[in-house]
Each structure stands twice: as C-alpha cells, then as structure tokens.
PDB file of C-alpha atoms in Angstrom:
ATOM      1  CA  MET A   1       1.286  -8.530 -31.449  1.00 43.00           C
ATOM      2  CA  ARG A   2       2.541 -11.546 -29.960  1.00 47.00           C
ATOM      3  CA  ALA A   3       1.826 -14.819 -31.275  1.00 47.00           C
ATOM      4  CA  ALA A   4      -0.775 -16.934 -29.171  1.00 45.00           C
ATOM      5  CA  THR A   5       0.918 -19.884 -27.378  1.00 47.00           C
ATOM      6  CA  PRO A   6      -1.675 -23.025 -27.667  1.00 45.00           C
ATOM      7  CA  GLY A   7      -3.447 -23.522 -24.441  1.00 46.00           C
ATOM      8  CA  ALA A   8      -2.656 -20.206 -22.924  1.00 50.00           C
ATOM      9  CA  PRO A   9      -5.092 -17.788 -21.905  1.00 61.00           C
ATOM     10  CA  HIS A  10      -5.754 -14.942 -24.747  1.00 80.00           C
ATOM     11  CA  THR A  11      -3.468 -11.847 -23.842  1.00 87.00           C
ATOM     12  CA  PRO A  12      -4.831  -8.671 -25.982  1.00 94.00           C
ATOM     13  CA  PRO A  13      -2.401  -6.364 -27.654  1.00 95.00           C
ATOM     14  CA  ASP A  14      -0.294  -3.721 -25.480  1.00 97.00           C
ATOM     15  CA  ARG A  15      -1.681  -0.564 -25.068  1.00 98.00           C
ATOM     16  CA  TYR A  16      -0.024   2.481 -23.528  1.00 98.00           C
ATOM     17  CA  ALA A  17      -0.968   5.745 -21.950  1.00 98.00           C
ATOM     18  CA  ALA A  18       0.779   8.834 -20.410  1.00 98.00           C
ATOM     19  CA  ALA A  19      -0.099   9.226 -16.758  1.00 97.00           C
ATOM     20  CA  ASN A  20       1.319  11.045 -13.880  1.00 97.00           C
ATOM     21  CA  GLY A  21       4.646  11.852 -16.023  1.00 97.00           C
ATOM     22  CA  ILE A  22       5.520   8.305 -17.086  1.00 98.00           C
ATOM     23  CA  ARG A  23       4.163   5.725 -19.771  1.00 98.00           C
ATOM     24  CA  LEU A  24       2.429   2.859 -18.660  1.00 98.00           C
ATOM     25  CA  ARG A  25       1.488  -0.264 -20.397  1.00 98.00           C
ATOM     26  CA  TYR A  26      -1.718  -1.766 -19.908  1.00 98.00           C
ATOM     27  CA  LEU A  27      -4.087  -4.617 -21.208  1.00 97.00           C
ATOM     28  CA  GLU A  28      -7.604  -4.193 -22.011  1.00 97.00           C
ATOM     29  CA  TRP A  29     -10.064  -6.977 -22.265  1.00 96.00           C
ATOM     30  CA  ALA A  30     -13.458  -5.699 -23.842  1.00 93.00           C
ATOM     31  CA  GLY A  31     -16.625  -6.420 -22.050  1.00 93.00           C
ATOM     32  CA  ALA A  32     -20.306  -5.266 -21.827  1.00 92.00           C
ATOM     33  CA  GLY A  33     -20.392  -4.698 -18.139  1.00 92.00           C
ATOM     34  CA  PRO A  34     -18.767  -2.554 -15.433  1.00 97.00           C
ATOM     35  CA  THR A  35     -15.071  -2.001 -15.690  1.00 98.00           C
ATOM     36  CA  ILE A  36     -12.533  -3.654 -13.229  1.00 98.00           C
ATOM     37  CA  VAL A  37      -9.242  -2.427 -12.818  1.00 98.00           C
ATOM     38  CA  LEU A  38      -6.852  -5.168 -11.852  1.00 98.00           C
ATOM     39  CA  LEU A  39      -3.369  -4.267  -9.845  1.00 98.00           C
ATOM     40  CA  HIS A  40      -0.631  -7.071  -9.910  1.00 98.00           C
ATOM     41  CA  GLY A  41       1.679  -7.883  -7.022  1.00 97.00           C
ATOM     42  CA  LEU A  42       5.062  -6.492  -6.775  1.00 95.00           C
ATOM     43  CA  SER A  43       6.926  -9.082  -8.798  1.00 95.00           C
ATOM     44  CA  ALA A  44       4.322  -9.458 -11.396  1.00 97.00           C
ATOM     45  CA  ASN A  45       2.895  -7.469 -14.559  1.00 98.00           C
ATOM     46  CA  ALA A  46      -0.575  -7.208 -16.107  1.00 97.00           C
ATOM     47  CA  ASN A  47      -0.433 -10.438 -17.726  1.00 96.00           C
ATOM     48  CA  ALA A  48      -0.858 -12.159 -14.302  1.00 96.00           C
ATOM     49  CA  PHE A  49      -4.738 -11.513 -14.932  1.00 96.00           C
ATOM     50  CA  ALA A  50      -5.039 -13.078 -18.398  1.00 95.00           C
ATOM     51  CA  GLY A  51      -6.156 -16.542 -16.652  1.00 93.00           C
ATOM     52  CA  LEU A  52      -8.917 -14.697 -14.698  1.00 93.00           C
ATOM     53  CA  ALA A  53     -10.018 -13.008 -17.908  1.00 92.00           C
ATOM     54  CA  ALA A  54     -10.281 -16.226 -19.692  1.00 89.00           C
ATOM     55  CA  ALA A  55     -12.010 -17.762 -16.822  1.00 91.00           C
ATOM     56  CA  GLY A  56     -15.104 -15.619 -17.307  1.00 89.00           C
ATOM     57  CA  LEU A  57     -14.429 -12.122 -16.233  1.00 92.00           C
ATOM     58  CA  ALA A  58     -14.328 -11.070 -19.826  1.00 91.00           C
ATOM     59  CA  PRO A  59     -16.652 -10.354 -21.750  1.00 90.00           C
ATOM     60  CA  ARG A  60     -19.108  -9.900 -18.669  1.00 94.00           C
ATOM     61  CA  PHE A  61     -16.620  -7.100 -17.418  1.00 96.00           C
ATOM     62  CA  ARG A  62     -14.468  -4.608 -19.033  1.00 97.00           C
ATOM     63  CA  ILE A  63     -10.904  -5.499 -17.405  1.00 97.00           C
ATOM     64  CA  ILE A  64      -8.000  -3.015 -17.519  1.00 98.00           C
ATOM     65  CA  ALA A  65      -4.669  -4.222 -15.873  1.00 98.00           C
ATOM     66  CA  PRO A  66      -1.692  -1.806 -16.056  1.00 98.00           C
ATOM     67  CA  ASP A  67       2.026  -2.854 -15.512  1.00 98.00           C
ATOM     68  CA  LEU A  68       2.725  -0.853 -12.368  1.00 98.00           C
ATOM     69  CA  ARG A  69       5.637   1.649 -12.716  1.00 98.00           C
ATOM     70  CA  GLY A  70       9.044  -0.272 -12.913  1.00 98.00           C
ATOM     71  CA  ARG A  71       7.494  -3.652 -13.978  1.00 98.00           C
ATOM     72  CA  GLY A  72       6.729  -5.290 -17.263  1.00 97.00           C
ATOM     73  CA  ARG A  73       6.586  -2.426 -19.933  1.00 98.00           C
ATOM     74  CA  SER A  74       5.901   0.495 -18.056  1.00 98.00           C
ATOM     75  CA  ASP A  75       8.548   3.042 -17.524  1.00 98.00           C
ATOM     76  CA  ALA A  76      10.964   2.565 -14.535  1.00 98.00           C
ATOM     77  CA  PRO A  77      11.953   6.277 -13.583  1.00 98.00           C
ATOM     78  CA  ALA A  78      14.752   6.251 -10.971  1.00 97.00           C
ATOM     79  CA  HIS A  79      12.591   7.658  -8.207  1.00 96.00           C
ATOM     80  CA  GLY A  80       8.949   7.767  -7.350  1.00 96.00           C
ATOM     81  CA  TYR A  81       8.166   4.176  -5.836  1.00 98.00           C
ATOM     82  CA  ARG A  82       6.125   5.295  -2.806  1.00 98.00           C
ATOM     83  CA  MET A  83       2.494   4.022  -2.533  1.00 98.00           C
ATOM     84  CA  ALA A  84       1.411   7.612  -3.406  1.00 98.00           C
ATOM     85  CA  ASP A  85       3.453   7.730  -6.593  1.00 98.00           C
ATOM     86  CA  HIS A  86       1.739   4.206  -7.889  1.00 98.00           C
ATOM     87  CA  ALA A  87      -1.855   5.731  -6.741  1.00 98.00           C
ATOM     88  CA  ALA A  88      -1.262   8.901  -8.560  1.00 98.00           C
ATOM     89  CA  ASP A  89      -0.085   6.669 -11.661  1.00 98.00           C
ATOM     90  CA  VAL A  90      -3.361   4.632 -11.455  1.00 98.00           C
ATOM     91  CA  LEU A  91      -5.686   7.699 -11.081  1.00 98.00           C
ATOM     92  CA  GLY A  92      -3.697   9.197 -14.328  1.00 98.00           C
ATOM     93  CA  LEU A  93      -4.794   6.154 -16.061  1.00 98.00           C
ATOM     94  CA  LEU A  94      -8.289   6.300 -15.073  1.00 98.00           C
ATOM     95  CA  ASP A  95      -8.145   9.773 -16.152  1.00 98.00           C
ATOM     96  CA  VAL A  96      -6.488   8.848 -19.612  1.00 98.00           C
ATOM     97  CA  LEU A  97      -9.179   6.342 -20.210  1.00 98.00           C
ATOM     98  CA  GLY A  98     -12.343   8.533 -19.097  1.00 98.00           C
ATOM     99  CA  LEU A  99     -13.116   6.315 -16.004  1.00 98.00           C
ATOM    100  CA  GLU A 100     -14.537   8.182 -13.280  1.00 98.00           C
ATOM    101  CA  ARG A 101     -15.326   5.142 -10.868  1.00 98.00           C
ATOM    102  CA  VAL A 102     -14.236   1.764 -11.165  1.00 98.00           C
ATOM    103  CA  ILE A 103     -14.327  -1.721  -9.441  1.00 98.00           C
ATOM    104  CA  LEU A 104     -10.681  -1.939  -8.288  1.00 98.00           C
ATOM    105  CA  GLY A 105      -9.051  -5.233  -7.554  1.00 98.00           C
ATOM    106  CA  GLY A 106      -5.647  -6.379  -6.355  1.00 98.00           C
ATOM    107  CA  HIS A 107      -3.248  -9.059  -5.801  1.00 98.00           C
ATOM    108  CA  SER A 108      -0.861  -8.813  -3.073  1.00 98.00           C
ATOM    109  CA  PHE A 109       1.090  -5.646  -3.380  1.00 98.00           C
ATOM    110  CA  GLY A 110      -1.716  -4.763  -5.767  1.00 98.00           C
ATOM    111  CA  ALA A 111      -4.279  -5.356  -3.010  1.00 98.00           C
ATOM    112  CA  TYR A 112      -2.432  -2.706  -0.641  1.00 98.00           C
ATOM    113  CA  LEU A 113      -2.246  -0.365  -3.485  1.00 98.00           C
ATOM    114  CA  ALA A 114      -6.205  -0.984  -3.894  1.00 98.00           C
ATOM    115  CA  ILE A 115      -6.888  -0.120  -0.375  1.00 98.00           C
ATOM    116  CA  TYR A 116      -4.631   2.858  -0.481  1.00 98.00           C
ATOM    117  CA  LEU A 117      -6.444   4.221  -3.609  1.00 98.00           C
ATOM    118  CA  ALA A 118     -10.005   3.412  -2.090  1.00 98.00           C
ATOM    119  CA  ALA A 119      -9.087   5.423   1.279  1.00 98.00           C
ATOM    120  CA  GLN A 120      -7.376   8.260  -0.669  1.00 98.00           C
ATOM    121  CA  ALA A 121      -9.769   8.609  -3.559  1.00 98.00           C
ATOM    122  CA  PRO A 122     -13.271   6.724  -2.408  1.00 98.00           C
ATOM    123  CA  GLU A 123     -15.010   8.859  -5.041  1.00 98.00           C
ATOM    124  CA  ARG A 124     -13.030   6.798  -7.972  1.00 98.00           C
ATOM    125  CA  VAL A 125     -13.925   3.328  -6.363  1.00 98.00           C
ATOM    126  CA  GLU A 126     -17.117   1.539  -6.591  1.00 98.00           C
ATOM    127  CA  ARG A 127     -15.971  -1.685  -4.954  1.00 98.00           C
ATOM    128  CA  LEU A 128     -12.491  -3.451  -3.751  1.00 98.00           C
ATOM    129  CA  VAL A 129     -11.831  -7.004  -4.667  1.00 97.00           C
ATOM    130  CA  LEU A 130      -8.614  -8.184  -2.735  1.00 98.00           C
ATOM    131  CA  LEU A 131      -6.692 -11.242  -3.457  1.00 95.00           C
TER     132      LEU A 131
END
C-alpha cells in the first residue's frame, strides 16, 4: 500500500481481477449506496477519480474504477484495443464482482466506452454519467 500524500484525496489499495483473459487493476471506494463504475480517459488511470470520490461520492455510493487494458497497472496485451475489447473487459470485471447492473460513468474515452457498453449491454447499465 502507498503512503498517503498530505492534502491528496484518499486512494484505496490496489485490487486485481482476472477478466476477459487479462488482469485488471481496479480501485474500490466503499459506500452504502448503488455502485458507480467509473471509466477513465485514454491517457489516464483509475486514480483520476480519487478527487470525485473524496468530494462526496464515497461513502454515498460504492465506486469501482478500473485501469483499462494497457493503462495504469492493468495488463497490456499486444493486441485487443478495439472498443469491443475494452467493453468485454468491463463486463468481465462486473461479472467477477457480482454486479448485475450499475451506474456507469466515463470521462473522455471512458465516456465513449460507457455509451458503447450501454448500447451493447443495456441490461447491465442503470444510468450513464458522461464527462
């Protein structure tokens, strides 16, 4: 676990899950309310959402933020960077975590991925939050 930086938003310890044939790193902020899965932009990682969590989303909501494939501490396979591959990773993570239906949020590329997921698997997406 990393040492906290004074004044920085709290970042929970790294967690990992095998999903869609790769290992995904994700962060989880505990909360009593519904689960929000947050998807980062192309050049970011899960830590991008620490400020949102600290600003009041957690503990009102359970927040899951994965590092998308090839980003942060998730695996970076040589192939498989189509939107469908990223979507299969997210759906695989939802399955591993036992999440049937979530609020899905995304920033930049993550917003495009959230829209794609909502169109391809509408039964898994309760609401969309796009930044």
